[in-house]
Amino acid sequence: MKKLALHWKILIGMVLGIIWALLSSSLGWSEFTINWIDPFGTIFINLLKLIAVPLVLFSIIGGVANIGDPASLGRMGGKTLGIYLITTVLAISLGLGLVNLVKPGKLIDEQSRIDNRISYEIWAAAEGHEIKDGINYLQNPDFFERAQEISKLSKSELKEASFTDKIEKAKTQKSISPLQPLVDIVPDNFFYSLSNNGLMLQIIFFALFFGVCLLFIPDEKSEPVLVLVDGINEVFLKMVDLVMQAAPFFVFTLLAGVVSKMAGNDIGKVVEIFKGLSWYSLTVLLGLLLMIFVVYPSVLKMFVKKIPYLGFFKAMGPAQTLAFSTSSSAATLPVTMECVEQNLGVDKKISSFVLPIGATVNMDGTSLYQAVAVIFLAQMHMIDLSIGQQLTVVITTTLASIGSAAVPSAGLVMLIVVLDSVGLNPAWIAIIFPVDRILDMFRTVVNVTGDATVCSIIANSENMINYNDHDPTETFDLDS
């Protein structure tokens, strides 16, 4: 019997989790689910958080340092990184525009959102986070009874929680420089930043700085460091792999626990939760499809007029199909290179330089999904993020995408980084996990398509592309 693929196991875990959640709500077993099943979901979140920080650190250092010596970067390296950065910002901006237009998180019923909001405020008080929009439901006595049901805290404890963020906010509301956000990015103690997930921007800054400096020292000095960094990075990627092998079980516990906490013994709320997820999924999917079929072809047409719209998709079809099935742009890289070289006519000197960098730093699909996910999760918890806070999402998502490993579900690990950056609960990834695997397949297609687009633009600018319109199946061999 053929071994069942991991994504099918995860889908089975999702279905069983949904069935259990429905059964648990209808039979009044929610408390049992929360006490005896949900803790395994917490373990899963803790494992992902454990891996997230070092994975970002070593992935970014390795990605930047492996570009080559400073001289080899030159004109082509600058253009490559610049265009990758532009497409990433385009993807994030498109995602933010769609999620603010559709507002999928606000399509859930109001009572569920109020419950979510109360849970968020209790969590923020416990973790010492400031309430993002300055509104505090725990200050309203009308919500005390419901807050007690959700948290099992006494009224005095709830009142104390309701003022915790106000005290913290008063302490920080001193003379703040307009450039304070820029100052906050540069750490004065890197080890302190490592021990505080909320300071992820400082870790990313250090990783970029460290990686660039490795390019400016002699090879005999930098090579042992690079070998060590690459080796450590491989260990953490293996950790992700091992954790994901247990994902089917964890998905079941996550889904059962999260739904039980949000719905209690009211089965009607379960329906509301999945209605919200369907709108979220459609929003992400719309953004990803627009990137594939509108944004990339438009950008390509501006710079490489010789490649027709349908010709590009015929040429990249094998790589896009493999990306969809594997959910890994790294695993697809050899096929992507063959498609770009044989079908688009890009010189091997260009593809061997641009595409491996793209597999590391160009995660447009992941970036778009993260932007939509953060705002959706904020919306369903009745949190209105300001323009400045959404700008923080753009910056952090752009930087985090550099360290997003080109393996299945690595974007989910990076989402923890982005949620931390705006002071939201990283455990909320459990809410969107049920649909993550399906969306991950489309995200990877976006990433691979973006890599090929940028590679073609760079090749054209260097006059190193020779596109001939032909049937790709004549020269392309997937087994080669």
Coordinates of N, CA, C and O in Angstrom, one line a residue, residues 98 191 350 438:
L98 N -6.7 44.2 0.0 CA -7.9 43.2 -0.1 C -8.5 43.0 1.3 O -9.7 43.0 1.4
F191 N 21.5 39.8 22.9 CA 21.0 38.6 23.7 C 19.7 38.9 24.4 O 18.9 38.0 24.5
I350 N 22.7 33.6 -15.4 CA 21.7 34.5 -14.7 C 20.9 33.6 -13.8 O 20.7 33.9 -12.6
I438 N -3.8 24.0 2.3 CA -4.4 24.3 1.0 C -3.8 25.6 0.4 O -3.4 25.7 -0.7

